[in-house]
Amino acid sequence: MNKKKMRAVQIKAPGEYSVETLPIPVPGYGEVLVMVKSIAICGSDPGIFSGKVLKNGWPPYYPFVAGHEFAAQVVEVGEGVTDLKPGDRVAGEAHCGCGTCEMCKKGFYNLCLNYGKKEAGHHHYGHSSEGCYAQYQVYDQKALTPLPENVSYDLGTLVDTTGIAYNALRLTGVEPGGYTAIIGPGPMGIAAMILAKALGSATIMIGRGKRLEKAVEMGADVAINFEECPDVVGEVKRITKGGAHQVIEAAGNASAYFESVQMARKGGHVALVSIPGEDGQQAALKTLIMNQITLHGVRANPNCSRTVLNLMSQGTIQMEPLITHIFSIEDIHEAFDTFTGRKDGALKVLIHPNGEGED
Ligand SMILES: [Zn+2]
Ligand SMILES: [Zn+2]
């Protein structure tokens, strides 16, 4: 049907990618063709592009179009789509469950039992199914959430990161008037900090350098520079008089996984957000048992998009300062270099694949 062409970033082989001209895909039953307006580079994208780091079968084949943090405008709807129409502004989600398995029926479509089975209707966009580093893409309608009028496409790209941070805090719960300790002042950690504050908690950010400074600028109540603090766990316990009520790990290194449990208050909750490498497989089990800590694994952001978009729309959370750079799709290599090299204080680096138009 669509004979038109588009520009898209294709990963050709591990670590090898370029901008190519490809056919615009056609929406099937229950699917929506969108014009991608803004894309955010995710912390997991460099691992997917290199094909080595995550070892989860991402990408599943070559060439492959990755990417999963985006906002877009609906161009065409397939049969069976009733709630979206051309012109609608939407934000995307990576996980689309089959809708019929035990986990999907419970609302945990991030844990769909039909993972990777497109024939069952499952998609993990940008991971097992092709994603948003393109001018156009087709999505299942379940993966799209309307953008509130006053939320821009750029801000809409942050729904993935902010949604995961929200999922972490939903799992730990937030003690009003308590303390949330966050390890790792990257986009995820800062999003968790902003949300925890909005939910009534004081925040302690643990990190170093420019990112720690940025977290303070964006509202962290206390900053601990681990390079200058010989006993981070002791310092958190001292400030909180016994340990943080909830701890969010967003750093992805072995000491962060271990210390996250140690710095929690007795009876406290800890959420692990980063996907560990080989050296991140150990938790402080004795402390976990003796202090009756609850440890939560956090996978993605099921049923979080509407909540975080409403929080953005209502002005309860201010995420704009996370966006530090914007590139065109043709400059994808420079965009990735800026993101991975953390150049000029890079946090969220965006791509505008269709130029600057805002409608
Ligand atoms: Zn992401
Ligand atoms: Zn399912």
mmCIF file of C-alpha atoms and ligand atoms in Angstrom:
data_model
loop_
_atom_site.group_PDB
_atom_site.id
_atom_site.type_symbol
_atom_site.label_atom_id
_atom_site.label_comp_id
_atom_site.label_asym_id
_atom_site.label_seq_id
_atom_site.Cartn_x
_atom_site.Cartn_y
_atom_site.Cartn_z
ATOM 1 C CA MET A 1 0.000 0.000 0.000
ATOM 2 C CA ASN A 2 2.667 2.479 1.016
ATOM 3 C CA LYS A 3 5.104 2.885 -1.825
ATOM 4 C CA LYS A 4 6.750 5.799 -0.097
ATOM 5 C CA LYS A 5 10.172 5.557 1.427
ATOM 6 C CA MET A 6 11.631 6.697 4.717
ATOM 7 C CA ARG A 7 15.000 7.151 6.376
ATOM 8 C CA ALA A 8 15.830 4.772 9.208
ATOM 9 C CA VAL A 9 18.872 3.766 11.243
ATOM 10 C CA GLN A 10 19.720 0.160 10.430
ATOM 11 C CA ILE A 11 22.056 -1.912 12.552
ATOM 12 C CA LYS A 12 23.897 -3.984 9.938
ATOM 13 C CA ALA A 13 26.154 -6.047 12.185
ATOM 14 C CA PRO A 14 27.328 -5.796 15.814
ATOM 15 C CA GLY A 15 28.501 -2.222 16.288
ATOM 16 C CA GLU A 16 27.838 -1.265 12.648
ATOM 17 C CA TYR A 17 24.941 1.016 11.776
ATOM 18 C CA SER A 18 23.978 3.578 9.134
ATOM 19 C CA VAL A 19 21.027 5.633 7.915
ATOM 20 C CA GLU A 20 19.282 3.880 5.022
ATOM 21 C CA THR A 21 16.231 4.403 2.819
ATOM 22 C CA LEU A 22 13.568 1.778 3.521
ATOM 23 C CA PRO A 23 9.910 1.261 2.596
ATOM 24 C CA ILE A 24 7.371 2.783 4.984
ATOM 25 C CA PRO A 25 5.685 -0.138 6.788
ATOM 26 C CA VAL A 26 1.945 -0.832 6.489
ATOM 27 C CA PRO A 27 -0.266 -1.179 9.586
ATOM 28 C CA GLY A 28 -2.013 -4.530 10.025
ATOM 29 C CA TYR A 29 -5.029 -5.370 12.196
ATOM 30 C CA GLY A 30 -4.935 -3.400 15.454
ATOM 31 C CA GLU A 31 -1.845 -1.503 14.312
ATOM 32 C CA VAL A 32 -1.095 2.155 13.762
ATOM 33 C CA LEU A 33 1.369 3.827 11.396
ATOM 34 C CA VAL A 34 3.014 6.790 13.087
ATOM 35 C CA MET A 35 5.342 9.561 11.942
ATOM 36 C CA VAL A 36 8.054 9.574 14.594
ATOM 37 C CA LYS A 37 8.545 13.138 15.826
ATOM 38 C CA SER A 38 11.110 12.684 18.577
ATOM 39 C CA ILE A 39 13.285 9.799 19.803
ATOM 40 C CA ALA A 40 15.346 9.543 22.977
ATOM 41 C CA ILE A 41 18.469 7.402 23.139
ATOM 42 C CA CYS A 42 18.052 4.897 25.977
ATOM 43 C CA GLY A 43 20.872 3.715 28.211
ATOM 44 C CA SER A 44 20.237 0.219 26.849
ATOM 45 C CA ASP A 45 20.544 1.253 23.174
ATOM 46 C CA PRO A 46 24.366 1.253 22.967
ATOM 47 C CA GLY A 47 24.306 -2.359 24.215
ATOM 48 C CA ILE A 48 21.728 -3.288 21.584
ATOM 49 C CA PHE A 49 23.680 -1.493 18.867
ATOM 50 C CA SER A 50 26.902 -3.266 19.866
ATOM 51 C CA GLY A 51 25.042 -6.590 19.936
ATOM 52 C CA LYS A 52 27.305 -7.812 22.714
ATOM 53 C CA VAL A 53 26.537 -6.239 26.021
ATOM 54 C CA LEU A 54 23.065 -7.462 26.908
ATOM 55 C CA LYS A 55 23.180 -10.947 25.333
ATOM 56 C CA ASN A 56 19.386 -11.210 25.397
ATOM 57 C CA GLY A 57 19.034 -11.855 21.683
ATOM 58 C CA TRP A 58 18.796 -8.120 20.954
ATOM 59 C CA PRO A 59 18.824 -7.533 18.094
ATOM 60 C CA PRO A 60 17.285 -10.849 17.011
ATOM 61 C CA TYR A 61 18.556 -10.518 13.392
ATOM 62 C CA TYR A 62 20.395 -8.159 11.050
ATOM 63 C CA PRO A 63 19.736 -5.671 9.595
ATOM 64 C CA PHE A 64 17.539 -4.358 12.416
ATOM 65 C CA VAL A 65 15.936 -1.044 13.384
ATOM 66 C CA ALA A 66 16.206 -0.532 17.175
ATOM 67 C CA GLY A 67 14.880 2.232 19.450
ATOM 68 C CA HIS A 68 11.952 2.343 21.871
ATOM 69 C CA GLU A 69 11.686 5.797 23.455
ATOM 70 C CA PHE A 70 9.615 8.010 21.190
ATOM 71 C CA ALA A 71 6.668 10.296 20.624
ATOM 72 C CA ALA A 72 4.853 10.433 17.320
ATOM 73 C CA GLN A 73 1.866 11.523 15.293
ATOM 74 C CA VAL A 74 -0.653 8.995 13.992
ATOM 75 C CA VAL A 75 -0.673 8.861 10.176
ATOM 76 C CA GLU A 76 -2.858 5.859 9.393
ATOM 77 C CA VAL A 77 -4.759 3.296 11.426
ATOM 78 C CA GLY A 78 -5.264 -0.356 10.547
ATOM 79 C CA GLU A 79 -8.485 -2.313 10.848
ATOM 80 C CA GLY A 80 -9.728 -2.770 14.409
ATOM 81 C CA VAL A 81 -8.251 0.487 15.719
ATOM 82 C CA THR A 82 -11.031 2.547 17.267
ATOM 83 C CA ASP A 83 -9.400 4.837 19.837
ATOM 84 C CA LEU A 84 -6.773 6.507 17.652
ATOM 85 C CA LYS A 85 -7.094 8.493 14.421
ATOM 86 C CA PRO A 86 -4.748 10.283 12.017
ATOM 87 C CA GLY A 87 -3.338 13.449 13.571
ATOM 88 C CA ASP A 88 -3.393 12.148 17.149
ATOM 89 C CA ARG A 89 -0.232 12.785 19.189
ATOM 90 C CA VAL A 90 1.056 9.743 21.074
ATOM 91 C CA ALA A 91 3.924 8.473 23.205
ATOM 92 C CA GLY A 92 5.247 4.953 22.777
ATOM 93 C CA GLU A 93 6.099 2.045 25.012
ATOM 94 C CA ALA A 94 8.596 -0.736 24.361
ATOM 95 C CA HIS A 95 6.519 -3.613 25.734
ATOM 96 C CA CYS A 96 3.366 -4.823 24.021
ATOM 97 C CA GLY A 97 1.983 -8.023 25.526
ATOM 98 C CA CYS A 98 0.031 -10.734 23.729
ATOM 99 C CA GLY A 99 -2.985 -9.748 25.837
ATOM 100 C CA THR A 100 -4.118 -13.299 26.503
ATOM 101 C CA CYS A 101 -1.478 -15.053 28.648
ATOM 102 C CA GLU A 102 -1.640 -15.311 32.436
ATOM 103 C CA MET A 103 0.771 -12.379 32.999
ATOM 104 C CA CYS A 104 -0.890 -10.088 30.454
ATOM 105 C CA LYS A 105 -4.291 -10.772 31.982
ATOM 106 C CA LYS A 106 -2.917 -9.696 35.365
ATOM 107 C CA GLY A 107 -1.650 -6.448 33.818
ATOM 108 C CA PHE A 108 1.995 -7.543 33.788
ATOM 109 C CA TYR A 109 2.429 -7.365 30.033
ATOM 110 C CA ASN A 110 6.113 -6.560 30.663
ATOM 111 C CA LEU A 111 6.360 -10.223 31.713
ATOM 112 C CA CYS A 112 4.305 -11.652 28.813
ATOM 113 C CA LEU A 113 4.680 -15.426 28.609
ATOM 114 C CA ASN A 114 4.706 -15.166 24.825
ATOM 115 C CA TYR A 115 7.839 -12.995 24.803
ATOM 116 C CA GLY A 116 9.222 -12.618 21.286
ATOM 117 C CA LYS A 117 6.333 -14.433 19.598
ATOM 118 C CA LYS A 118 5.012 -11.952 17.052
ATOM 119 C CA GLU A 119 2.471 -14.516 15.893
ATOM 120 C CA ALA A 120 0.934 -14.345 19.403
ATOM 121 C CA GLY A 121 0.845 -10.537 19.251
ATOM 122 C CA HIS A 122 3.836 -9.890 21.503
ATOM 123 C CA HIS A 123 6.322 -7.141 20.680
ATOM 124 C CA HIS A 124 9.248 -5.720 22.554
ATOM 125 C CA TYR A 125 9.772 -2.788 20.251
ATOM 126 C CA GLY A 126 13.383 -1.907 19.552
ATOM 127 C CA HIS A 127 14.442 -5.231 21.091
ATOM 128 C CA SER A 128 12.639 -8.254 19.615
ATOM 129 C CA SER A 129 10.517 -6.233 17.139
ATOM 130 C CA GLU A 130 11.751 -3.290 15.084
ATOM 131 C CA GLY A 131 11.584 0.115 16.684
ATOM 132 C CA CYS A 132 11.614 3.863 16.367
ATOM 133 C CA TYR A 133 14.962 4.954 14.903
ATOM 134 C CA ALA A 134 13.057 5.780 11.737
ATOM 135 C CA GLN A 135 10.842 8.448 10.207
ATOM 136 C CA TYR A 136 7.836 6.102 10.373
ATOM 137 C CA GLN A 137 7.001 2.907 12.233
ATOM 138 C CA VAL A 138 4.037 0.623 12.803
ATOM 139 C CA TYR A 139 2.905 -0.110 16.364
ATOM 140 C CA ASP A 140 0.238 -2.169 18.017
ATOM 141 C CA GLN A 141 -2.351 0.274 19.368
ATOM 142 C CA LYS A 142 -1.692 -1.119 22.886
ATOM 143 C CA ALA A 143 1.819 0.362 22.805
ATOM 144 C CA LEU A 144 0.622 3.951 22.253
ATOM 145 C CA THR A 145 -0.723 6.450 24.794
ATOM 146 C CA PRO A 146 -2.208 9.822 23.769
ATOM 147 C CA LEU A 147 -0.074 12.811 24.718
ATOM 148 C CA PRO A 148 -1.795 15.486 26.798
ATOM 149 C CA GLU A 149 -2.081 18.722 24.814
ATOM 150 C CA ASN A 150 0.558 20.574 26.812
ATOM 151 C CA VAL A 151 3.140 17.768 26.704
ATOM 152 C CA SER A 152 5.525 18.178 23.762
ATOM 153 C CA TYR A 153 6.812 15.355 21.609
ATOM 154 C CA ASP A 154 10.263 15.833 23.157
ATOM 155 C CA LEU A 155 8.882 15.467 26.661
ATOM 156 C CA GLY A 156 6.783 12.535 25.454
ATOM 157 C CA THR A 157 9.962 10.573 24.681
ATOM 158 C CA LEU A 158 10.728 10.575 28.415
ATOM 159 C CA VAL A 159 7.663 8.480 29.188
ATOM 160 C CA ASP A 160 9.778 5.297 29.024
ATOM 161 C CA THR A 161 12.485 6.366 31.478
ATOM 162 C CA THR A 162 10.053 8.176 33.765
ATOM 163 C CA GLY A 163 7.646 5.235 33.613
ATOM 164 C CA ILE A 164 10.340 2.763 34.702
ATOM 165 C CA ALA A 165 11.320 5.040 37.595
ATOM 166 C CA TYR A 166 7.641 5.251 38.525
ATOM 167 C CA ASN A 167 7.291 1.465 38.370
ATOM 168 C CA ALA A 168 10.261 1.162 40.760
ATOM 169 C CA LEU A 169 8.634 3.521 43.278
ATOM 170 C CA ARG A 170 5.238 1.878 42.864
ATOM 171 C CA LEU A 171 6.897 -1.422 43.821
ATOM 172 C CA THR A 172 8.821 -0.042 46.808
ATOM 173 C CA GLY A 173 6.025 2.248 47.905
ATOM 174 C CA VAL A 174 6.951 5.755 49.020
ATOM 175 C CA GLU A 175 6.876 6.639 52.708
ATOM 176 C CA PRO A 176 5.623 10.253 52.962
ATOM 177 C CA GLY A 177 8.118 12.239 54.994
ATOM 178 C CA GLY A 178 10.643 9.425 54.666
ATOM 179 C CA TYR A 179 13.826 9.134 52.651
ATOM 180 C CA THR A 180 14.473 7.724 49.208
ATOM 181 C CA ALA A 181 18.127 6.929 48.465
ATOM 182 C CA ILE A 182 18.978 6.698 44.774
ATOM 183 C CA ILE A 183 22.241 5.275 43.468
ATOM 184 C CA GLY A 184 23.174 6.604 40.026
ATOM 185 C CA PRO A 185 22.315 10.165 38.915
ATOM 186 C CA GLY A 186 21.719 9.290 35.251
ATOM 187 C CA PRO A 187 18.374 9.998 33.566
ATOM 188 C CA MET A 188 16.731 7.034 35.366
ATOM 189 C CA GLY A 189 18.039 7.994 38.796
ATOM 190 C CA ILE A 190 17.101 11.640 38.336
ATOM 191 C CA ALA A 191 13.606 10.647 37.154
ATOM 192 C CA ALA A 192 13.243 8.501 40.296
ATOM 193 C CA MET A 193 14.421 11.416 42.429
ATOM 194 C CA ILE A 194 11.890 13.831 40.896
ATOM 195 C CA LEU A 195 9.040 11.324 41.282
ATOM 196 C CA ALA A 196 9.980 10.425 44.879
ATOM 197 C CA LYS A 197 9.936 14.111 45.799
ATOM 198 C CA ALA A 198 6.574 14.567 44.090
ATOM 199 C CA LEU A 199 5.271 11.642 46.144
ATOM 200 C CA GLY A 200 6.352 13.231 49.413
ATOM 201 C CA SER A 201 9.799 11.783 50.131
ATOM 202 C CA ALA A 202 13.121 13.483 50.802
ATOM 203 C CA THR A 203 15.832 12.290 48.418
ATOM 204 C CA ILE A 204 19.475 11.332 48.749
ATOM 205 C CA MET A 205 21.377 11.001 45.464
ATOM 206 C CA ILE A 206 24.577 8.981 45.374
ATOM 207 C CA GLY A 207 26.970 9.507 42.456
ATOM 208 C CA ARG A 208 29.777 11.742 41.307
ATOM 209 C CA GLY A 209 30.805 14.517 38.934
ATOM 210 C CA LYS A 210 28.574 16.583 36.675
ATOM 211 C CA ARG A 211 25.648 14.186 36.883
ATOM 212 C CA LEU A 212 25.531 14.487 40.656
ATOM 213 C CA GLU A 213 25.616 18.286 40.308
ATOM 214 C CA LYS A 214 22.742 18.092 37.818
ATOM 215 C CA ALA A 215 20.713 15.969 40.237
ATOM 216 C CA VAL A 216 21.151 18.670 42.887
ATOM 217 C CA GLU A 217 20.131 21.363 40.370
ATOM 218 C CA MET A 218 17.013 19.330 39.625
ATOM 219 C CA GLY A 219 16.067 19.029 43.273
ATOM 220 C CA ALA A 220 17.944 16.261 45.117
ATOM 221 C CA ASP A 221 17.843 17.162 48.823
ATOM 222 C CA VAL A 222 21.163 15.547 49.720
ATOM 223 C CA ALA A 223 24.048 14.553 47.431
ATOM 224 C CA ILE A 224 26.704 12.020 48.380
ATOM 225 C CA ASN A 225 29.816 11.941 46.184
ATOM 226 C CA PHE A 226 31.063 8.384 46.643
ATOM 227 C CA GLU A 227 34.567 9.397 45.542
ATOM 228 C CA GLU A 228 34.849 11.653 48.562
ATOM 229 C CA CYS A 229 32.880 9.536 51.010
ATOM 230 C CA PRO A 230 34.658 6.431 52.353
ATOM 231 C CA ASP A 231 31.466 4.980 53.889
ATOM 232 C CA VAL A 232 28.403 5.734 51.737
ATOM 233 C CA VAL A 233 26.211 3.217 53.575
ATOM 234 C CA GLY A 234 27.147 4.716 56.964
ATOM 235 C CA GLU A 235 26.486 8.225 55.658
ATOM 236 C CA VAL A 236 22.990 7.276 54.410
ATOM 237 C CA LYS A 237 22.240 5.627 57.753
ATOM 238 C CA ARG A 238 23.461 8.702 59.627
ATOM 239 C CA ILE A 239 21.355 11.149 57.570
ATOM 240 C CA THR A 240 18.235 8.981 57.693
ATOM 241 C CA LYS A 241 18.689 7.862 61.297
ATOM 242 C CA GLY A 242 18.742 4.175 60.455
ATOM 243 C CA GLY A 243 18.547 3.781 56.693
ATOM 244 C CA ALA A 244 16.463 4.896 53.736
ATOM 245 C CA HIS A 245 12.804 3.876 53.588
ATOM 246 C CA GLN A 246 13.233 3.013 49.948
ATOM 247 C CA VAL A 247 16.364 2.602 47.850
ATOM 248 C CA ILE A 248 16.459 2.805 44.063
ATOM 249 C CA GLU A 249 19.489 1.263 42.364
ATOM 250 C CA ALA A 250 20.103 2.868 38.954
ATOM 251 C CA ALA A 251 23.869 2.599 38.564
ATOM 252 C CA GLY A 252 24.412 -0.941 37.327
ATOM 253 C CA ASN A 253 27.652 -1.780 39.096
ATOM 254 C CA ALA A 254 28.424 -4.497 41.617
ATOM 255 C CA SER A 255 28.801 -2.215 44.639
ATOM 256 C CA ALA A 256 25.506 -0.466 43.869
ATOM 257 C CA TYR A 257 23.596 -3.769 43.876
ATOM 258 C CA PHE A 258 25.277 -4.787 47.126
ATOM 259 C CA GLU A 259 25.091 -1.495 49.016
ATOM 260 C CA SER A 260 21.497 -0.765 47.988
ATOM 261 C CA VAL A 261 20.310 -3.409 50.463
ATOM 262 C CA GLN A 262 22.767 -2.306 53.149
ATOM 263 C CA MET A 263 21.586 1.314 53.116
ATOM 264 C CA ALA A 264 17.895 0.437 53.468
ATOM 265 C CA ARG A 265 16.100 0.917 56.763
ATOM 266 C CA LYS A 266 14.928 -2.154 58.685
ATOM 267 C CA GLY A 267 11.766 -3.326 56.946
ATOM 268 C CA GLY A 268 12.644 -1.114 53.972
ATOM 269 C CA HIS A 269 12.207 -1.706 50.245
ATOM 270 C CA VAL A 270 14.871 -1.796 47.547
ATOM 271 C CA ALA A 271 14.277 -1.665 43.789
ATOM 272 C CA LEU A 272 16.947 -2.819 41.329
ATOM 273 C CA VAL A 273 16.485 -1.127 37.975
ATOM 274 C CA SER A 274 19.736 -1.613 36.018
ATOM 275 C CA ILE A 275 20.372 -4.830 34.090
ATOM 276 C CA PRO A 276 23.564 -6.270 35.611
ATOM 277 C CA GLY A 277 26.568 -7.594 33.767
ATOM 278 C CA GLU A 278 28.579 -10.584 34.985
ATOM 279 C CA ASP A 279 29.794 -8.733 38.088
ATOM 280 C CA GLY A 280 26.442 -7.515 39.361
ATOM 281 C CA GLN A 281 24.938 -10.768 40.551
ATOM 282 C CA GLN A 282 25.384 -10.452 44.314
ATOM 283 C CA ALA A 283 23.054 -8.908 46.878
ATOM 284 C CA ALA A 284 23.743 -8.380 50.583
ATOM 285 C CA LEU A 285 21.662 -11.379 51.592
ATOM 286 C CA LYS A 286 22.534 -11.476 55.287
ATOM 287 C CA THR A 287 21.465 -7.848 55.722
ATOM 288 C CA LEU A 288 18.381 -8.524 53.605
ATOM 289 C CA ILE A 289 17.333 -11.337 55.928
ATOM 290 C CA MET A 290 18.313 -9.806 59.266
ATOM 291 C CA ASN A 291 16.685 -6.437 58.441
ATOM 292 C CA GLN A 292 13.695 -7.962 56.660
ATOM 293 C CA ILE A 293 14.328 -5.963 53.498
ATOM 294 C CA THR A 294 12.086 -6.475 50.472
ATOM 295 C CA LEU A 295 13.999 -6.538 47.200
ATOM 296 C CA HIS A 296 12.160 -5.748 43.949
ATOM 297 C CA GLY A 297 13.339 -6.485 40.441
ATOM 298 C CA VAL A 298 12.017 -3.793 38.115
ATOM 299 C CA ARG A 299 11.295 -4.641 34.530
ATOM 300 C CA ALA A 300 10.062 -1.829 32.322
ATOM 301 C CA ASN A 301 6.943 0.224 32.940
ATOM 302 C CA PRO A 302 3.624 -1.596 32.586
ATOM 303 C CA ASN A 303 0.588 0.688 32.977
ATOM 304 C CA CYS A 304 2.749 3.686 33.896
ATOM 305 C CA SER A 305 2.549 5.862 30.769
ATOM 306 C CA ARG A 306 -0.742 7.569 31.506
ATOM 307 C CA THR A 307 0.272 8.328 35.088
ATOM 308 C CA VAL A 308 3.606 9.910 34.236
ATOM 309 C CA LEU A 309 2.160 11.849 31.284
ATOM 310 C CA ASN A 310 -0.529 13.246 33.586
ATOM 311 C CA LEU A 311 2.120 14.194 36.161
ATOM 312 C CA MET A 312 4.013 16.017 33.392
ATOM 313 C CA SER A 313 0.863 17.679 32.102
ATOM 314 C CA GLN A 314 -0.218 18.823 35.566
ATOM 315 C CA GLY A 315 3.226 20.282 36.244
ATOM 316 C CA THR A 316 3.817 17.998 39.221
ATOM 317 C CA ILE A 317 7.104 16.785 37.747
ATOM 318 C CA GLN A 318 9.500 18.867 35.642
ATOM 319 C CA MET A 319 11.477 16.613 33.339
ATOM 320 C CA GLU A 320 12.638 19.150 30.691
ATOM 321 C CA PRO A 321 16.138 19.707 32.124
ATOM 322 C CA LEU A 322 16.934 16.026 31.430
ATOM 323 C CA ILE A 323 16.910 16.839 27.693
ATOM 324 C CA THR A 324 20.378 18.133 26.889
ATOM 325 C CA HIS A 325 20.855 17.556 23.131
ATOM 326 C CA ILE A 326 18.815 17.219 19.925
ATOM 327 C CA PHE A 327 20.179 15.824 16.618
ATOM 328 C CA SER A 328 18.805 14.996 13.178
ATOM 329 C CA ILE A 329 18.605 11.332 12.133
ATOM 330 C CA GLU A 330 21.450 11.854 9.643
ATOM 331 C CA ASP A 331 23.701 12.767 12.585
ATOM 332 C CA ILE A 332 22.971 9.512 14.427
ATOM 333 C CA HIS A 333 26.672 8.674 14.949
ATOM 334 C CA GLU A 334 27.364 12.055 16.532
ATOM 335 C CA ALA A 335 24.236 11.650 18.670
ATOM 336 C CA PHE A 336 25.401 8.252 19.961
ATOM 337 C CA ASP A 337 28.946 9.520 20.559
ATOM 338 C CA THR A 338 27.534 12.437 22.552
ATOM 339 C CA PHE A 339 25.342 10.102 24.603
ATOM 340 C CA THR A 340 27.867 7.355 25.309
ATOM 341 C CA GLY A 341 30.732 9.832 25.881
ATOM 342 C CA ARG A 342 28.488 11.956 28.135
ATOM 343 C CA LYS A 343 29.773 14.947 26.136
ATOM 344 C CA ASP A 344 28.751 18.432 27.300
ATOM 345 C CA GLY A 345 26.874 16.977 30.267
ATOM 346 C CA ALA A 346 24.712 14.769 28.013
ATOM 347 C CA LEU A 347 21.766 13.102 29.742
ATOM 348 C CA LYS A 348 18.840 12.537 27.392
ATOM 349 C CA VAL A 349 19.950 12.910 23.786
ATOM 350 C CA LEU A 350 17.069 13.218 21.312
ATOM 351 C CA ILE A 351 16.739 12.634 17.574
ATOM 352 C CA HIS A 352 14.209 14.458 15.389
ATOM 353 C CA PRO A 353 13.848 12.098 12.426
ATOM 354 C CA ASN A 354 11.367 14.306 10.561
ATOM 355 C CA GLY A 355 12.953 17.723 11.132
ATOM 356 C CA GLU A 356 11.680 20.363 13.474
ATOM 357 C CA GLY A 357 7.965 20.609 12.603
ATOM 358 C CA GLU A 358 5.664 20.621 15.658
ATOM 359 C CA ASP A 359 2.146 19.627 14.685
HETATM 360 ZN ZN ZN B 1 14.517 2.863 27.463
HETATM 361 ZN ZN ZN B 2 1.095 -12.143 27.219
#
